[in-house]
Tab-separated table of C-alpha atoms in Angstrom:
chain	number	residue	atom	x	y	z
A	28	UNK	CA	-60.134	43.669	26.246
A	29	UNK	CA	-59.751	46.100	23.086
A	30	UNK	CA	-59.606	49.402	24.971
A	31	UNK	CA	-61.689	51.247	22.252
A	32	UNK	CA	-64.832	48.019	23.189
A	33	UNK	CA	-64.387	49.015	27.352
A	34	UNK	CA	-64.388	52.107	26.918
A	35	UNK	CA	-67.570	51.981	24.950
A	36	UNK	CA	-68.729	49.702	27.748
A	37	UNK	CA	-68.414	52.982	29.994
A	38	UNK	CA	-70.829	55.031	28.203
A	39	UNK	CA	-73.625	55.326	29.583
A	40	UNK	CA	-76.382	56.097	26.609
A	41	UNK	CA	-79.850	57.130	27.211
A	42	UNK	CA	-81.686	56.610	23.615
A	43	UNK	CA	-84.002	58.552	22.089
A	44	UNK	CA	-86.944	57.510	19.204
A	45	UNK	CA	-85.709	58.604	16.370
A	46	UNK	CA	-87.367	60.934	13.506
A	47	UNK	CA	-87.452	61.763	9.859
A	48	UNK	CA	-87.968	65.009	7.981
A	49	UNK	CA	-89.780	64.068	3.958
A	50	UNK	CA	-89.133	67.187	2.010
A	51	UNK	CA	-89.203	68.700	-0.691
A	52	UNK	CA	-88.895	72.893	-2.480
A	53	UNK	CA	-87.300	75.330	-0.216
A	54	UNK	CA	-86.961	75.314	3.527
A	55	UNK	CA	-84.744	75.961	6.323
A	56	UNK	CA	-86.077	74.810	10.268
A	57	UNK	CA	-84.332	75.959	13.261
A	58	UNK	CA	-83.632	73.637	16.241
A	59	UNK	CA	-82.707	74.808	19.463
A	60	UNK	CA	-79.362	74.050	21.568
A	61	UNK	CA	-79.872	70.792	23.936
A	62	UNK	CA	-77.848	68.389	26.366
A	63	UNK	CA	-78.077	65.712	23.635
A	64	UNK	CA	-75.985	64.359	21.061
A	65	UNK	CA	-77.480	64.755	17.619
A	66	UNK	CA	-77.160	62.285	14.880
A	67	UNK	CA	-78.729	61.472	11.231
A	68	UNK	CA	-77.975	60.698	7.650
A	69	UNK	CA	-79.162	61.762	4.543
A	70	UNK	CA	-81.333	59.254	2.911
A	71	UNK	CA	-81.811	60.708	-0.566
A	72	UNK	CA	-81.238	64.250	-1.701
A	73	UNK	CA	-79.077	67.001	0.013
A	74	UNK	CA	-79.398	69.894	2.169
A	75	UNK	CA	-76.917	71.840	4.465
A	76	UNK	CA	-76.531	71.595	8.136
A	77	UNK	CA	-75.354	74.571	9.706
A	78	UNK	CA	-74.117	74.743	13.332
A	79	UNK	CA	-73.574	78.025	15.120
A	80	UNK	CA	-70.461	78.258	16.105
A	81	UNK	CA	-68.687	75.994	13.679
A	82	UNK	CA	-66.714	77.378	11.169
A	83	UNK	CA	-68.595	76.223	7.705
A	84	UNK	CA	-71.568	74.017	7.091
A	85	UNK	CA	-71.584	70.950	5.828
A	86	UNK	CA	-73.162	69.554	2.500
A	87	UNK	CA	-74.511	66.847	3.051
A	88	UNK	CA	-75.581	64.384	0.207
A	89	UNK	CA	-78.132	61.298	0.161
A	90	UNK	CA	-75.860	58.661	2.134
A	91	UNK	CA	-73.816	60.887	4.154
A	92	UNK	CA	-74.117	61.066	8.130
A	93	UNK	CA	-73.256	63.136	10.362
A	94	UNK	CA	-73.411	63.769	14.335
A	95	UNK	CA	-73.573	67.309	16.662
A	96	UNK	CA	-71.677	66.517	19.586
A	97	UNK	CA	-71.870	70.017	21.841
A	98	UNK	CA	-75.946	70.455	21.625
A	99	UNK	CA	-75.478	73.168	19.793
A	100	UNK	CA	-78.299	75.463	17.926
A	101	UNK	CA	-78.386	74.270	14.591
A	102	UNK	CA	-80.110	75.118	10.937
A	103	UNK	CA	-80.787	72.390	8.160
A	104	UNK	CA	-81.956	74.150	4.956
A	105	UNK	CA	-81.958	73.439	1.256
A	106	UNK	CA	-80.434	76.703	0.847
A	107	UNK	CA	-79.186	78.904	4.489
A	108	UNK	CA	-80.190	82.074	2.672
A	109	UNK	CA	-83.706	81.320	3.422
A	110	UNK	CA	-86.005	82.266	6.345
A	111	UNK	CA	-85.937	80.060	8.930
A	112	UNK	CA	-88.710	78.306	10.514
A	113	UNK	CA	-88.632	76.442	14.203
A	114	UNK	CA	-88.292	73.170	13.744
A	115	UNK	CA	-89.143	71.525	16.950
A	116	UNK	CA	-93.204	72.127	17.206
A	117	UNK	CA	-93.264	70.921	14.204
A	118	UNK	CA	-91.848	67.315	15.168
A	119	UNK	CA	-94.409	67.784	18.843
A	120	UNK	CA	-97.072	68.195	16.411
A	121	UNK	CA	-96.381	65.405	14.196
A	122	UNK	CA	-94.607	63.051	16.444
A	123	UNK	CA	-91.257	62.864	14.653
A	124	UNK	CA	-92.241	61.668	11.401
A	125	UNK	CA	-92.317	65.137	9.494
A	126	UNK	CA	-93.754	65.863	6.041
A	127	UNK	CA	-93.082	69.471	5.227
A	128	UNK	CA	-93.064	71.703	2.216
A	129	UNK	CA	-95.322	72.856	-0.771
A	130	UNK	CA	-94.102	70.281	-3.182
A	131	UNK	CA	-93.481	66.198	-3.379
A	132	UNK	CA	-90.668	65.487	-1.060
A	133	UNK	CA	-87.426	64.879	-2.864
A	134	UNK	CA	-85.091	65.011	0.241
A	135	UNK	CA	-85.631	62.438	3.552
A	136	UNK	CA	-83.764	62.803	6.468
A	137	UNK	CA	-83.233	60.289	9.459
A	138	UNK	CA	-82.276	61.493	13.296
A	139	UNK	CA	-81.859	60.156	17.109
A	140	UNK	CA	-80.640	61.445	19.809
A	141	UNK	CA	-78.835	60.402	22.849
A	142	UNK	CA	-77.721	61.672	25.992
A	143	UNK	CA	-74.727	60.683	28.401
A	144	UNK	CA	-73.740	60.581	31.434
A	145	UNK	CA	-70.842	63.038	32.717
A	146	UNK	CA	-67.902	60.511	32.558
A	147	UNK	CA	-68.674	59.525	29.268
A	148	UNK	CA	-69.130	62.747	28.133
A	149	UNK	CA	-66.001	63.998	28.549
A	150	UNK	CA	-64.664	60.563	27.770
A	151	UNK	CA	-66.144	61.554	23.883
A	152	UNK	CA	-65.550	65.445	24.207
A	153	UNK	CA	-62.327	65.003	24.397
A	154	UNK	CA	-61.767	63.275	21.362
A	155	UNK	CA	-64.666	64.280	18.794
A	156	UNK	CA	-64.945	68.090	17.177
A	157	UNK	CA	-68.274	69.752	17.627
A	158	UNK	CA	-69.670	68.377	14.501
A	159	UNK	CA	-68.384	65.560	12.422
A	160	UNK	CA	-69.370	64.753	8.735
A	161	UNK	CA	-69.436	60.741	7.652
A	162	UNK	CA	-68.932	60.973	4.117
A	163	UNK	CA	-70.726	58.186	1.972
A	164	UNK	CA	-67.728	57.586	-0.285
A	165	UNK	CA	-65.642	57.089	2.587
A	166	UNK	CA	-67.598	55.092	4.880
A	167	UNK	CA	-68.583	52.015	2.836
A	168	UNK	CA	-70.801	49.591	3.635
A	169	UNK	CA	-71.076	49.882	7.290
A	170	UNK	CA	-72.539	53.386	7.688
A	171	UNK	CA	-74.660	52.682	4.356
A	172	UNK	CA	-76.281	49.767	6.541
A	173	UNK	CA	-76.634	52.010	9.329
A	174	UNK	CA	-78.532	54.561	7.790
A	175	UNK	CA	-80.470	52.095	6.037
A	176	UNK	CA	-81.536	50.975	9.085
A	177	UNK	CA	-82.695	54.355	9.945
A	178	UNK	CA	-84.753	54.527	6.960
A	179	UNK	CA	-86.736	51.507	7.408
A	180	UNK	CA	-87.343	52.053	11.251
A	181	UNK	CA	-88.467	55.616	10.456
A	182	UNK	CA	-90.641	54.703	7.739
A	183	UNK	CA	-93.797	54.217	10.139
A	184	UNK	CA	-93.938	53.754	14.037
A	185	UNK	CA	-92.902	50.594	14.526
A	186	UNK	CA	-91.753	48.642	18.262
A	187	UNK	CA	-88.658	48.514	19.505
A	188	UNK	CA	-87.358	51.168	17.069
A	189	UNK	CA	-85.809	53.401	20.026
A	190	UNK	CA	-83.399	50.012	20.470
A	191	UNK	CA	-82.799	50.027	17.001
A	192	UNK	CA	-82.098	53.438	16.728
A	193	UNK	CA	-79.527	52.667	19.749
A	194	UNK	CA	-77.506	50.453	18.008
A	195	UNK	CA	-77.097	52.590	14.690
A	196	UNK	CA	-75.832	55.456	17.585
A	197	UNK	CA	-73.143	52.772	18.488
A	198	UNK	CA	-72.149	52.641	14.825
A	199	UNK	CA	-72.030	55.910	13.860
A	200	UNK	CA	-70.020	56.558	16.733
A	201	UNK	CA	-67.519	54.018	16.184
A	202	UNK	CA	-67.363	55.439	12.574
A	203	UNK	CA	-66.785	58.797	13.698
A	204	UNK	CA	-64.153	57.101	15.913
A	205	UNK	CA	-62.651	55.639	13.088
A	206	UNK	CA	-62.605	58.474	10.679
A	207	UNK	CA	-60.931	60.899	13.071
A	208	UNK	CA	-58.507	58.160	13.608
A	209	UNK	CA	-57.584	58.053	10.132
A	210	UNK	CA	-57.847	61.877	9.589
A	211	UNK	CA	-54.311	63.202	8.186
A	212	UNK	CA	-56.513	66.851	8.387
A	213	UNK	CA	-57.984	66.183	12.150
A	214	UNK	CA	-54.866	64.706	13.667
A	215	UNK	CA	-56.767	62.272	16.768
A	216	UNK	CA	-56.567	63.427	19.843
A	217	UNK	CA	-56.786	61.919	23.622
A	218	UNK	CA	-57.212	58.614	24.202
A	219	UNK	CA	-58.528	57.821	20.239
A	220	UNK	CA	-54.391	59.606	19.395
A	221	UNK	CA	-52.660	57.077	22.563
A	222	UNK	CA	-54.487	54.285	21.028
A	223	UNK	CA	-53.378	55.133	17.018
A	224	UNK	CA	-49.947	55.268	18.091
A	225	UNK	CA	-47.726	51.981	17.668
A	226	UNK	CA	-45.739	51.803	21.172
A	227	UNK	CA	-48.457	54.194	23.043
A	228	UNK	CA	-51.535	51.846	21.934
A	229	UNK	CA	-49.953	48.605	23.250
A	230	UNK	CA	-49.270	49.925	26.721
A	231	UNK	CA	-53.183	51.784	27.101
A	232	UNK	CA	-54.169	47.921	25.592
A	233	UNK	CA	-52.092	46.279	28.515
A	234	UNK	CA	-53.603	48.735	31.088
A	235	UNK	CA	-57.362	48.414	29.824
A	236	UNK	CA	-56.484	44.461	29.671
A	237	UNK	CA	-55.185	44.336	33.259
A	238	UNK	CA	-57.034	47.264	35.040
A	239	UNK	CA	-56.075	45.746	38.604
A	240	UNK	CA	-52.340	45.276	37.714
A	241	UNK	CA	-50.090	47.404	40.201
A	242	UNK	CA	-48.822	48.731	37.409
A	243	UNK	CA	-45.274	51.222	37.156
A	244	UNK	CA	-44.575	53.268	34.616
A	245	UNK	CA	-41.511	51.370	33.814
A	246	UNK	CA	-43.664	48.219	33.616
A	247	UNK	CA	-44.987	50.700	31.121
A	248	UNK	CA	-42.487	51.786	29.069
A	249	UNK	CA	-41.108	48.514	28.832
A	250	UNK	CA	-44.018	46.837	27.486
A	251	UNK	CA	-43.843	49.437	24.898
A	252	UNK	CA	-40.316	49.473	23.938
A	253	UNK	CA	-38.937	52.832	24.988
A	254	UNK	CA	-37.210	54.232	28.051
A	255	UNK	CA	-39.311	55.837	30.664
A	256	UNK	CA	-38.982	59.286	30.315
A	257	UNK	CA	-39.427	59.347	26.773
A	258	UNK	CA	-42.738	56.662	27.196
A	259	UNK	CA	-43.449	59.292	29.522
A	260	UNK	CA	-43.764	62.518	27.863
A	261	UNK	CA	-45.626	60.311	24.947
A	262	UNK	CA	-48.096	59.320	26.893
A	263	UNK	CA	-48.568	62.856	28.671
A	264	UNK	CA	-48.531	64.709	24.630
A	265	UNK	CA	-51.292	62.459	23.308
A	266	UNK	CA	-53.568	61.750	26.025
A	267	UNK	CA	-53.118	64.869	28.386
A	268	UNK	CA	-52.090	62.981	31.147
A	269	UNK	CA	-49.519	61.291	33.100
A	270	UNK	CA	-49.417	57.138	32.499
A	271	UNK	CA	-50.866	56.725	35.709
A	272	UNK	CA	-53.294	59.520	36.311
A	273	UNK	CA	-54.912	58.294	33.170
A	274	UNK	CA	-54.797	54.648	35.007
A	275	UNK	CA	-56.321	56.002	37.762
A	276	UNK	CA	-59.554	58.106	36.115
A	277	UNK	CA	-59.803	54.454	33.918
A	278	UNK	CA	-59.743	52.743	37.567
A	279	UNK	CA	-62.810	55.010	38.874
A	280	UNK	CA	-64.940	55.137	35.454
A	281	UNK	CA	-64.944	51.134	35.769
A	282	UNK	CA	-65.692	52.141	39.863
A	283	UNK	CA	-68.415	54.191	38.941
A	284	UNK	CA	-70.163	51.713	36.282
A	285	UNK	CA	-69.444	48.754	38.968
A	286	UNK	CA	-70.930	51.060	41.725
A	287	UNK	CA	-74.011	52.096	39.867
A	288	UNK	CA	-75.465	48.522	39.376
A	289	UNK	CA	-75.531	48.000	43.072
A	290	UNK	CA	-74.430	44.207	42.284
A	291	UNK	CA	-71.202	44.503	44.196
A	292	UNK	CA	-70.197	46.227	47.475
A	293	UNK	CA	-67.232	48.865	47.993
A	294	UNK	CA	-64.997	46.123	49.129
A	295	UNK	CA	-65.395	43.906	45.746
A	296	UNK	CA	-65.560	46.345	43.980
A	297	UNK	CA	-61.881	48.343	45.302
A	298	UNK	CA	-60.446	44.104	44.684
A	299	UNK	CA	-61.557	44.647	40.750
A	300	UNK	CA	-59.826	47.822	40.685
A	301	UNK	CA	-56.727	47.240	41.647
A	302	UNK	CA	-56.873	48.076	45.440
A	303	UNK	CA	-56.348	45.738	48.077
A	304	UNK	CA	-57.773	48.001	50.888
A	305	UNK	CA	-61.486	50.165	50.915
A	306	UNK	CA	-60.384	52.778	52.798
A	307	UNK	CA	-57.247	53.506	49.880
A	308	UNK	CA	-59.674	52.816	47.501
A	309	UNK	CA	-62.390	55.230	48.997
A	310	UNK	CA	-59.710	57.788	49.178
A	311	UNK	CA	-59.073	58.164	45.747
A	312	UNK	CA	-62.442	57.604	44.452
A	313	UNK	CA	-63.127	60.620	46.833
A	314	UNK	CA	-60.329	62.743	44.950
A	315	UNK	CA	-61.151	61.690	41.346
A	316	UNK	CA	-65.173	62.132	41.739
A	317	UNK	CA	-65.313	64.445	44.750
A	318	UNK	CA	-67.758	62.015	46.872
A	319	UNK	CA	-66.910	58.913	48.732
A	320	UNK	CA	-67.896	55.696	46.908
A	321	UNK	CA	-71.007	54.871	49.118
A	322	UNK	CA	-72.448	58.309	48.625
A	323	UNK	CA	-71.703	57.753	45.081
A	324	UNK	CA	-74.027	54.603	45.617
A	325	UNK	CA	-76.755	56.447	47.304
A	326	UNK	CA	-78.593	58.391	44.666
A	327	UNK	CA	-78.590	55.078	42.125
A	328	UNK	CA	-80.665	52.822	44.935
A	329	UNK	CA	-82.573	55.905	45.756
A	330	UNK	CA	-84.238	56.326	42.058
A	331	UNK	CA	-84.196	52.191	41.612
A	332	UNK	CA	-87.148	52.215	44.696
A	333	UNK	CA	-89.030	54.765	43.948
């Protein structure tokens, strides 16, 4: 399996509806910090996004995207010099399609939002900076699709648009992805760096391919053409960790998925990951997540009946 396609199979993403902002004079709205992951595109005209705590803002112009990864407090203004005005009762009030301003709207906006769970958040927070700017120019047709998307759902209430709006997440995530990847400014980092590297990429490819493999690290470094202590220290520089600690947190985030469905029992699902007895299994689920497996279970069947 491509590794970059399972591990998107691991997030788990709660959806949002999504909104739009119409335009047009001067304005700046405030919205507050939040457990979600912000993102949007600009669908005609510009304005700047400002998050606090990042460095600069970004200008962003009609068919440019962009995401907030940390929940951070954030401005968007036609100019930041200006007042600010809170953003969020205004979006209550009119139920995420927002027309505001004193003159005909020259700038839209489209948004969503999505939450994750904890292993896939630091699955992404490792690898993405706290905000990340899709440029139109560089994106092509993809992200241009995307957003157009965006526009159409947003246009009016329409069903099924919080699925729709799911799907565009998926994209612009895979184009941030992508972009960071590519970045000879924002050198990748985690996982996304292991799997842009030659030799590095085709062993984490191997060990997403064959998760229940009882796999060494010279099986390793011989599938990627190096000795083992330089494979090694590779691994350990772009990812953070040693080849098989990261096999093992890959291991219980498959676990955890597996676990959560309630489709397969402890035993099945310890064969899948590699382990040919529960209680060695249990042990290091226990030491990676800090509960035993069936505990882990619990909560998931508990919220399923009521």
């Amino acid at each position: 399996m491509d590794p970059l396609l399972q591990i998107f199979s691991l997030l788990k993403v709660d959806h949002r509806h999504p909104a739009r902002l119409d335009t047009g004079g001067d304005w700046a709205l405030h919205f507050p910090g939040s457990s979600h992951v912000r993102f949007g595109a600009a669908v005609r005209g510009a304005c700047w996004p400002s998050v606090e705590g990042a460095p600069e803002p970004i200008h962003l112009q009609a068919g440019d995207g962009y995401l907030l990864t940390r929940g951070q407090p954030y401005t968007m203004a036609s100019d930041l010099k200006l007042p600010t005005e809170e953003g969020a009762p205004l979006f209550r009030q009119q139920r995420s399609l927002v027309r505001y301003g004193q003159t005909e709207p020259d700038t839209s906006l489209v948004a969503g939002r999505f939450t994750f769970d904890e292993l896939s958040s630091e699955l992404l927070l490792q690898v993405l900076p706290s905000i990340v700017h899709l440029r139109a120019e560089g994106e092509g047709s993809v992200l241009q699709a995307a957003i157009h998307m965006l526009d159409h759902e947003t246009r009016e209430r329409r069903l099924g648009a919080s699925l729709v709006t799911h799907h565009v997440a998926q994209i612009m995530l895979v184009q941030s992805l992508r972009q960071i990847a590519a970045s000879p400014d924002r050198p990748a980092m985690g996982w996304l760096a292991a799997l842009a590297d030659p030799r590095i990429g085709a062993a984490l490819q191997l060990m997403h391919e064959q998760i229940d493999r009882r796999w060494t690290v010279n099986d390793l470094a011989r599938e990627a053409g190096m000795s083992r202590s330089i494979f090694a220290l590779r691994f350990k520089q772009l990812t953070g960790s040693a080849p098989l600690d990261y096999l093992l947190r890959l291991r219980m985030r498959m676990a955890c998925q597996a676990l959560q469905t309630g489709e397969r029992n402890v035993a099945e699902v310890a064969y899948e990951a590699g382990y040919h007895s529960e209680s060695a299994f249990s042990n290091a689920f226990k030491r990676v997540m800090g509960v035993p497996p069936k505990t882990f279970r619990a909560p998931r069947r508990h919220n399923e009946a009521a």
